[in-house]
Amino acid sequence: MKYIDEFREHSLAQQLANAIKQEADNNRTYRLMEFCGGHTHAIFRYGIQDLLPDNVEFIHGPGCPVCVLPMGRIDNAIELVEQHDVILCIYADLLRVPASLGKSLLKAKASGGDIRMIYSTQDALKIARDNPNREVVFFAIGFETTTPPTAVAIKQASEQGLKNFSIFCNHVLTPSAMQAILDAPEPVSIDGFLGPSHVSTIIGSQAYEIFAQHYLKPIVIAGFEPLDVMQSSLMLIRQLNTSRHQVENEYTRAVTRTGNVKAQSLMNEVFCLRDEFEWRGLGLIPKSALKLRANYAQFDAELRFQLPAIKASDVKGCECPAILRGAKRPVDCKLLGTVCTPENPMGSCMVSSEGACAAYWSYGRLRGARTNKLSA
Amino acid sequence: MKYIDEFREHSLAQQLANAIKQEADNNRTYRLMEFCGGHTHAIFRYGIQDLLPDNVEFIHGPGCPVCVLPMGRIDNAIELVEQHDVILCIYADLLRVPASLGKSLLKAKASGGDIRMIYSTQDALKIARDNPNREVVFFAIGFETTTPPTAVAIKQASEQGLKNFSIFCNHVLTPSAMQAILDAPEPVSIDGFLGPSHVSTIIGSQAYEIFAQHYLKPIVIAGFEPLDVMQSSLMLIRQLNTSRHQVENEYTRAVTRTGNVKAQSLMNEVFCLRDEFEWRGLGLIPKSALKLRANYAQFDAELRFQLPAIKASDVKGCECPAILRGAKRPVDCKLLGTVCTPENPMGSCMVSSEGACAAYWSYGRLRGARTNKLSA
Amino acid sequence: MCLAIPAKIIALDTSNDRATVTVDNVQVEVSLALVDDVVIGDYVLVHVGYALNKIDQDEALKTIALFAEAGLSWAS
Amino acid sequence: MCLAIPAKIIALDTSNDRATVTVDNVQVEVSLALVDDVVIGDYVLVHVGYALNKIDQDEALKTIALFAEAGLSWAS
Amino acid sequence: MTKTGDIRQSRTNLDIRNGQVNLSHGSGGRAMAQLIASIFVKHLDNELLRQGNDQALFNVEAGRMVMSTDSHVITPLFFPGGDIGSLAIHGTVNDVVMSGAKPLYLSAGFILEEGYPLAELEKIVISMAAAAKQAGTAVITGDTKVVERGKGDGVFINTCGIGVVPAGVNISGNRAQAGDAIILSGSIGDHGVAIMSSRENLQFATTIISDSASLHNLVADMLDVTKDIHCLRDPTRGGLATSLNELAAQSAVGMVIEEQKIPIKSAVRAACEILGLDPLYVANEGKLVCICPAEHAASILTTMQQNPLGKNAAIIGKVISDDNHFVQMNTAFGGQRIVDWLAGEQLPRIC
Amino acid sequence: MTKTGDIRQSRTNLDIRNGQVNLSHGSGGRAMAQLIASIFVKHLDNELLRQGNDQALFNVEAGRMVMSTDSHVITPLFFPGGDIGSLAIHGTVNDVVMSGAKPLYLSAGFILEEGYPLAELEKIVISMAAAAKQAGTAVITGDTKVVERGKGDGVFINTCGIGVVPAGVNISGNRAQAGDAIILSGSIGDHGVAIMSSRENLQFATTIISDSASLHNLVADMLDVTKDIHCLRDPTRGGLATSLNELAAQSAVGMVIEEQKIPIKSAVRAACEILGLDPLYVANEGKLVCICPAEHAASILTTMQQNPLGKNAAIIGKVISDDNHFVQMNTAFGGQRIVDWLAGEQLPRIC
Ligand code: SF4
Ligand code: SF4
Ligand SMILES: [Mg+2]
Ligand SMILES: [Mg+2]
Ligand SMILES: [Mg+2]
Ligand SMILES: [Mg+2]
Ligand SMILES: [Mg+2]
Ligand SMILES: [Mg+2]
Ligand SMILES: [Mg+2]
Ligand SMILES: [Mg+2]
Ligand SMILES: [Mg+2]
Ligand SMILES: [Mg+2]
């Protein structure tokens, strides 16, 4: 697989590992927050931590759109299916996310809800065209990467006059999340960031410059392949070693400073900022999410079905909020592996394969067992 | 089973058989047309013919509503399902009746048609209420026995304002059929009639007086139990022996001269006469069938779906038309038992268990084999 | 022509014009829309979920007597 | 964050603004609504059935060189 | 189904009381392993099932074996006198037993529809376990699949059974001979009427319960009388009429039966009259037809009548030679007629 | 299914070309007998099936037997490299064979959805017959049920198989021991990817075909090398990861596998990348995992590689002792991770 396999090359990994070992200062720790779930996944799946010295530590960030979705939004989606009898189109990632009262979309589907797993927004449009007598709602979720495909679908629905199609919009913005982490009352100690990869493809690396300037944190836009993660870590270590705090771009093959202008303008045409939006773990963040502009408001399922704002409490004991802020690690959660497992997840971080808990449990547990942090 | 078992009593059958043998004149034949399929069924199921002398012969009449339905009406029903996507409610008797091109409602159902078997018109109304977004059509079929329940349903649908309910009306009148048989250009030789049983419950025995008077044929209204059939045959033999031609009533426990006036007025309120209607075997018969009156015309599926009059040809070689007129017997059909069997019926007489061919094939074949009329 | 069976009324639901009838302990719900003045204990002729009319029990007995008589007439 | 994979354009359907792309002989249909000026042979980053942008092949090579360099820098 | 897996690692229990089958229960992963362990293995428990392999291993002696399978797709799943679980055992045990075999082991394949309540599933499996135990056999291997809503009907169960035929027993549908007696083990139509009475669209009520039962003991008792039994068959779908026609065709013989000798409950007769059905075609699940040399008929009958499952057994007719292979019946009324194969399906009629 | 009945009386043929399954084909009557005779018995034909009883009778020798069942519910019914018919044979034959047994006989239970084209059904049965023959076994008894439209999914097939275990062979999932070698017979994920590529809602195209195959010869070859094989398992639903975890749990051991040693086709890897799936969890239908003493590994491997179904076989790891029963993997990248049980189901992901 061209442009994939080269970035998973074992021999280069060894070289990069040695470089990091060489350049990392034994007298300090490097606390690097990998912003994205994609990074988290790569770290665990490829066992990157094993290749790094102990003083280079990854702190898992909030960059998994499924993980930061508050439970009340899943409750809303279940309401759409159960009360309004809509065909709900979802990305399969959402199927097992816990809702209130032990529910989930998987269980709502089993109970008879008409929930369809789609691969692309184009599939949702097709389902709407094929079922003219049913209301079809697309559960739109994702950061800036996934937002433009939703925007395209909305424009097409509008052009095609699709009256039975709407979206339940949960698109959120990564810079807002980064700011929230940095602005937290008791901020987590972070030395630098592995910056978003495919989000940056759309919005460009310049979106993060303000953080580097204002908070004096080095940021390296990092690809999702394991060598990208290692190289970016090395670049962060070098910035830290030389007290720099710049936005550097390791992922130049896919990210420019300005990003995909066409996609940005499409997003801008269809969406505008919400005043505020709740993020799991980070709370209400002003101007951190998108909603449909007034001229596309007829496609807004929240308006069409008058969905209430649901304030759902997370499962007692679930540390997702703290984990998403980087304040705790999966092993700090008492429910991990006992009550909470991938087949019976208590929090969203155990659902998405990019969630820190799922990644730790499915891939990283070995390390925990080895170091006696966890006896399974 | 009270009022059933008494009329199937073996010992009485023997007595009646002996009386018939005694009273039947050896020097003549008694050609008795049992008008109803119910009689036909009883004759074969109980082996009544075995109990009678050879010169008492039953001629199977047209009194099976499924058998006399022209094929084009089944084609119409299939069109309702396949072109108009209705839920078609049928009595199960109709499921296997052959339509054109080897089709049937059974096959239309297998192909995805939404065909529901019901036991009562009340079930059809319930289906209509439960499926407000679907058109629900009841395939109304039957003689005067089965018509009043349809009339009740139409009145209820009207009272309840059921907009998605209609009937495909195929209700026909028995006196018209009797007249057609007697008026046929080459009339079949018939000495007397076993008159309708449950039809007469509704319309009364007086409906047949005109035939006795005008055509000088004795008629005995006969119950459907085997002793009823035998007793009625004896009564016909006695009339013939004494050259009488009256309407006598053997089935006094359920039939009066005037019938069920309430049911008649209900029918009259909801239905009026068609100018003419096609009967399989008997052709177009004027004023022989019912349609909805103008004030109930909104429940007429023929109008709602603009059903065409379909002139379908019967399967080549099928003798149903002649059999229904009494002009031929099942064994006279070359297709019987070779091409045409109950699992692959070519004509309606092989479908309904009251059809002469089905009754002969399923029950009476033994007699045929024994007398070498048929080698299976 | 049409399948109908004598059944005994064991319960009336006058508000819905319906009744419960039995044939040898098998219970069926039927509509009374086509008959008037039935009471518990009456036998009715049931067809497609409707009572078509009452069975005249005296006439039934007379008919049975007739069968026997036919036999007797021959035996005599 | 989001799963996206580099794939090579092997056919364009300009009238529908769509393309066929391949990854190791696996073919997928994608929308080109988010990218301009792609040609056959280009690599694009594919996400949820959309091409997000072109892969800059020169930059890819440079990055790989960087990995080696890191190793060399240490080896040296 | 045999993959109990290491569910120890997950300390959460399956929520049987409130849970429903969902797609992950058919995935092959831990959710499936948990379902299997918590419901199937738990209740069907036996040493062979506990081997936990994809197949069960057991010892056999040299001899003759039989194998038979049936899938069970009944609506409703719970009915008066049984449920799909017990039925799935009885149905296959009886087909094994109709060779004269002693049932040995069973397999069970479940096809579950997404959304089916786990509590109901557990009831079904408990019922299966009891029925298997009562039949002296066990479900030793199994399989679980989950299909999406609208692609199944709650629960389908396939069972396959094997049994061992005692030496000297030689029972087959092609062995009926003219002169043989035809014995029926009890009243007909109970199962079919019980099922119909529990379908919501047919509003009639009876006290009839299904006759669903394993006939292993009854057959064993009969073989104790004599090994010289020619045919055994359980008249299930298609009823007595179909079984007799099958046997007549296989053996190339005719049959004459006496309507008056055929045991039938009055409520079954009544329900059939109401629905326009012929009880000869209505299904049974705990009855058998035995064809044997006339000289053994009386002693076999006596023995059958001493078994609760054969207490209403009767000799209902005899085998004759007939090139037409007709099954003919002397009616209770005094006439004669053919009893033909079932045509189409048994559906309530109006005429 | 064994009831061929006397369809001689009806001289009309089943219209296989244009016909569809309808409710009368499941009624137990003559329409069913005709379907069985014209499609099932015709193509699956063998002497035992032709006995025409509700069960099939055969002779066995004293020894050890195995029994296994699987229901097959695949969508679509025809896929690159196979169809539900061949799959239903391979799936059960393989489960039988994973004990080291030689497959003896099979049963088949069909659940047909009203409306399914008879011509397609015949294709499936022809494919079954060929697969059974190729595996040296036969379908000797069967059953046919018809369910209403919307209560099934075209065709479901349950098969149950029995086999005879050669003396000296003792293969079970609980016999893995620390130090044993883990051999995989070929590339992973082919079946799952072939199925996904043929589902209409996932618009991707590959040349990958299912690996669906009977492994009876491969296993026989392996046992010719040595009878001292500890475990065999076919990594079907849940993939290689699930089979290894099952074996680790059953044997109470750990495992270490080498990602680089696991054969995988580039198109399978690519399809998995596109869909966000891990090929370790993707289904196979013609592969096996063998766990054997390390000293036999090389010679077993050489023999496997000489069989077409094992030509890409590889030693992928070893059994270790580990109280956690973890399956761990040294990644191609140089790190280590757990290979856990499958959680939920393998569905295309966006993140
Ligand atoms: S292990 Fe489960 S309960 Fe604990 S923080 Fe993670 S998701 Fe929440
Ligand atoms: S046997 Fe068949 S083809 Fe012949 S008349 Fe009767 S229904 Fe028609
Ligand atoms: Mg069977
Ligand atoms: Mg059976
Ligand atoms: Mg299985
Ligand atoms: Mg269903
Ligand atoms: Mg049987
Ligand atoms: Mg199996
Ligand atoms: Mg298998
Ligand atoms: Mg069967
Ligand atoms: Mg379907
Ligand atoms: Mg297996």
PDB file of C-alpha atoms in Angstrom, chain A residues 1-7 12 15-16 18-19 22-23 36-38 63-65 91 119-122 142-146 148-149 152-153 156 174 197-199 201-202 224 227-228 231 234-235 238 250-255 260 262-263 266 354, chain D residues 1-8 16-18 23-24 28-37 41-76:
ATOM      1  CA  MET A   1       0.000   0.000   0.000  1.00  0.00           C
ATOM      2  CA  LYS A   2       1.790   3.038  -1.313  1.00  0.00           C
ATOM      3  CA  TYR A   3       2.132   5.944   1.136  1.00  0.00           C
ATOM      4  CA  ILE A   4       1.147   3.617   3.930  1.00  0.00           C
ATOM      5  CA  ASP A   5       3.677   0.815   4.108  1.00  0.00           C
ATOM      6  CA  GLU A   6       6.634   3.186   3.862  1.00  0.00           C
ATOM      7  CA  PHE A   7       5.402   4.783   7.054  1.00  0.00           C
ATOM      8  CA  LEU A  12      13.221   2.904  10.122  1.00  0.00           C
ATOM      9  CA  GLN A  15      16.451   4.074  13.734  1.00  0.00           C
ATOM     10  CA  LEU A  16      13.911   6.623  14.897  1.00  0.00           C
ATOM     11  CA  ASN A  18      17.391   5.112  18.664  1.00  0.00           C
ATOM     12  CA  ALA A  19      17.388   8.777  17.659  1.00  0.00           C
ATOM     13  CA  GLN A  22      19.682   9.513  21.996  1.00  0.00           C
ATOM     14  CA  GLU A  23      18.114  12.937  21.953  1.00  0.00           C
ATOM     15  CA  CYS A  36      -6.120  12.526  18.038  1.00  0.00           C
ATOM     16  CA  GLY A  37      -7.589   9.118  18.619  1.00  0.00           C
ATOM     17  CA  GLY A  38      -5.857   8.101  15.417  1.00  0.00           C
ATOM     18  CA  GLY A  63      -9.416  13.902  19.561  1.00  0.00           C
ATOM     19  CA  CYS A  64     -11.989  11.171  19.075  1.00  0.00           C
ATOM     20  CA  PRO A  65     -15.345  12.557  18.020  1.00  0.00           C
ATOM     21  CA  TYR A  91     -21.416   5.543  10.959  1.00  0.00           C
ATOM     22  CA  TYR A 119     -20.173   4.220   4.914  1.00  0.00           C
ATOM     23  CA  SER A 120     -20.687   7.651   3.338  1.00  0.00           C
ATOM     24  CA  THR A 121     -23.139  10.530   3.417  1.00  0.00           C
ATOM     25  CA  GLN A 122     -23.996   9.549  -0.143  1.00  0.00           C
ATOM     26  CA  GLY A 142     -16.920  14.221  13.461  1.00  0.00           C
ATOM     27  CA  PHE A 143     -14.317  16.926  13.501  1.00  0.00           C
ATOM     28  CA  GLU A 144     -13.391  19.107  10.559  1.00  0.00           C
ATOM     29  CA  THR A 145     -12.307  16.039   8.582  1.00  0.00           C
ATOM     30  CA  THR A 146     -15.781  14.565   8.495  1.00  0.00           C
ATOM     31  CA  PRO A 148     -17.183  18.635   4.603  1.00  0.00           C
ATOM     32  CA  PRO A 149     -18.792  15.354   3.432  1.00  0.00           C
ATOM     33  CA  VAL A 152     -21.780  18.196   0.451  1.00  0.00           C
ATOM     34  CA  ALA A 153     -24.755  16.017   1.344  1.00  0.00           C
ATOM     35  CA  GLN A 156     -27.187  17.972  -2.630  1.00  0.00           C
ATOM     36  CA  THR A 174     -10.669  20.744  17.296  1.00  0.00           C
ATOM     37  CA  SER A 197      -3.616  14.911  11.171  1.00  0.00           C
ATOM     38  CA  HIS A 198      -6.613  14.734   8.850  1.00  0.00           C
ATOM     39  CA  VAL A 199      -8.363  17.632  10.536  1.00  0.00           C
ATOM     40  CA  THR A 201      -5.688  18.412   5.990  1.00  0.00           C
ATOM     41  CA  ILE A 202      -8.889  20.422   5.877  1.00  0.00           C
ATOM     42  CA  PHE A 224      -1.305   8.686  11.799  1.00  0.00           C
ATOM     43  CA  LEU A 227       6.663   6.389  11.880  1.00  0.00           C
ATOM     44  CA  ASP A 228       4.787   9.695  11.655  1.00  0.00           C
ATOM     45  CA  GLN A 231       9.100  11.345  13.912  1.00  0.00           C
ATOM     46  CA  LEU A 234      11.249  13.424  17.931  1.00  0.00           C
ATOM     47  CA  MET A 235      10.427  16.841  16.480  1.00  0.00           C
ATOM     48  CA  ARG A 238      13.883  18.677  19.693  1.00  0.00           C
ATOM     49  CA  GLU A 250       5.511  16.460   9.955  1.00  0.00           C
ATOM     50  CA  TYR A 251       2.554  15.474   7.788  1.00  0.00           C
ATOM     51  CA  THR A 252       3.480  17.645   4.826  1.00  0.00           C
ATOM     52  CA  ARG A 253       2.313  15.054   2.315  1.00  0.00           C
ATOM     53  CA  ALA A 254      -1.276  15.757   3.290  1.00  0.00           C
ATOM     54  CA  VAL A 255      -1.296  19.017   5.225  1.00  0.00           C
ATOM     55  CA  ASN A 260      -8.317  22.626   1.754  1.00  0.00           C
ATOM     56  CA  LYS A 262     -12.655  24.461  -1.133  1.00  0.00           C
ATOM     57  CA  ALA A 263     -13.734  22.241   1.738  1.00  0.00           C
ATOM     58  CA  LEU A 266     -18.271  24.516   1.660  1.00  0.00           C
ATOM     59  CA  GLU A 354      -9.613   5.275  19.006  1.00  0.00           C
TER      60      GLU A 354
ATOM     61  CA  MET D   1      -8.742  11.579  14.267  1.00  0.00           C
ATOM     62  CA  CYS D   2     -10.470  10.217  11.298  1.00  0.00           C
ATOM     63  CA  LEU D   3      -9.610   7.196   9.255  1.00  0.00           C
ATOM     64  CA  ALA D   4      -8.363   8.214   5.834  1.00  0.00           C
ATOM     65  CA  ILE D   5      -6.244   6.322   3.399  1.00  0.00           C
ATOM     66  CA  PRO D   6      -4.121   7.283   0.380  1.00  0.00           C
ATOM     67  CA  ALA D   7      -5.516   5.846  -2.844  1.00  0.00           C
ATOM     68  CA  LYS D   8      -4.630   6.240  -6.478  1.00  0.00           C
ATOM     69  CA  ASN D  16     -20.733  13.045 -11.626  1.00  0.00           C
ATOM     70  CA  ASP D  17     -17.618  14.529 -10.018  1.00  0.00           C
ATOM     71  CA  ARG D  18     -16.601  11.049  -8.921  1.00  0.00           C
ATOM     72  CA  VAL D  23      -5.412   0.680  -2.900  1.00  0.00           C
ATOM     73  CA  ASP D  24      -3.434  -2.421  -3.842  1.00  0.00           C
ATOM     74  CA  VAL D  28     -13.458   2.131  -4.385  1.00  0.00           C
ATOM     75  CA  GLU D  29     -15.744   4.799  -5.759  1.00  0.00           C
ATOM     76  CA  VAL D  30     -15.235   8.223  -4.215  1.00  0.00           C
ATOM     77  CA  SER D  31     -16.723  11.676  -4.513  1.00  0.00           C
ATOM     78  CA  LEU D  32     -14.486  14.470  -5.795  1.00  0.00           C
ATOM     79  CA  ALA D  33     -16.739  17.197  -4.406  1.00  0.00           C
ATOM     80  CA  LEU D  34     -14.008  18.414  -2.052  1.00  0.00           C
ATOM     81  CA  VAL D  35     -11.038  18.502  -4.443  1.00  0.00           C
ATOM     82  CA  ASP D  36     -10.241  20.326  -7.647  1.00  0.00           C
ATOM     83  CA  ASP D  37      -7.900  19.530 -10.487  1.00  0.00           C
ATOM     84  CA  GLY D  41      -2.530   8.825 -11.368  1.00  0.00           C
ATOM     85  CA  ASP D  42      -2.912  11.283  -8.512  1.00  0.00           C
ATOM     86  CA  TYR D  43      -3.045   9.923  -4.975  1.00  0.00           C
ATOM     87  CA  VAL D  44      -5.831  11.277  -2.839  1.00  0.00           C
ATOM     88  CA  LEU D  45      -6.632  10.868   0.830  1.00  0.00           C
ATOM     89  CA  VAL D  46      -9.972   9.036   1.061  1.00  0.00           C
ATOM     90  CA  HIS D  47     -12.326   9.476   4.005  1.00  0.00           C
ATOM     91  CA  VAL D  48     -15.951   8.285   4.250  1.00  0.00           C
ATOM     92  CA  GLY D  49     -16.182   7.978   0.481  1.00  0.00           C
ATOM     93  CA  TYR D  50     -14.745  11.400  -0.290  1.00  0.00           C
ATOM     94  CA  ALA D  51     -11.336  12.463  -1.544  1.00  0.00           C
ATOM     95  CA  LEU D  52     -10.182  14.971   1.090  1.00  0.00           C
ATOM     96  CA  ASN D  53      -7.191  16.267  -0.850  1.00  0.00           C
ATOM     97  CA  LYS D  54      -4.257  15.256  -2.962  1.00  0.00           C
ATOM     98  CA  ILE D  55      -1.236  13.544  -1.461  1.00  0.00           C
ATOM     99  CA  ASP D  56       1.857  15.579  -2.182  1.00  0.00           C
ATOM    100  CA  GLN D  57       4.147  12.876  -3.435  1.00  0.00           C
ATOM    101  CA  ASP D  58       7.328  14.958  -3.183  1.00  0.00           C
ATOM    102  CA  GLU D  59       6.588  15.782   0.405  1.00  0.00           C
ATOM    103  CA  ALA D  60       5.960  12.117   1.125  1.00  0.00           C
ATOM    104  CA  LEU D  61       9.421  11.268  -0.138  1.00  0.00           C
ATOM    105  CA  LYS D  62      10.943  14.088   1.858  1.00  0.00           C
ATOM    106  CA  THR D  63       9.308  12.853   5.021  1.00  0.00           C
ATOM    107  CA  ILE D  64      10.607   9.346   4.461  1.00  0.00           C
ATOM    108  CA  ALA D  65      14.047  10.812   3.921  1.00  0.00           C
ATOM    109  CA  LEU D  66      13.646  12.597   7.245  1.00  0.00           C
ATOM    110  CA  PHE D  67      13.075   9.271   9.020  1.00  0.00           C
ATOM    111  CA  ALA D  68      16.265   7.906   7.575  1.00  0.00           C
ATOM    112  CA  GLU D  69      18.063  11.092   8.471  1.00  0.00           C
ATOM    113  CA  ALA D  70      16.926  10.841  12.060  1.00  0.00           C
ATOM    114  CA  GLY D  71      18.418   7.410  12.120  1.00  0.00           C
ATOM    115  CA  LEU D  72      21.565   8.629  10.450  1.00  0.00           C
ATOM    116  CA  SER D  73      21.821  11.591  12.772  1.00  0.00           C
ATOM    117  CA  TRP D  74      21.907   9.097  15.583  1.00  0.00           C
ATOM    118  CA  ALA D  75      24.137   6.663  13.788  1.00  0.00           C
ATOM    119  CA  SER D  76      26.577   9.404  13.014  1.00  0.00           C
TER     120      SER D  76
END
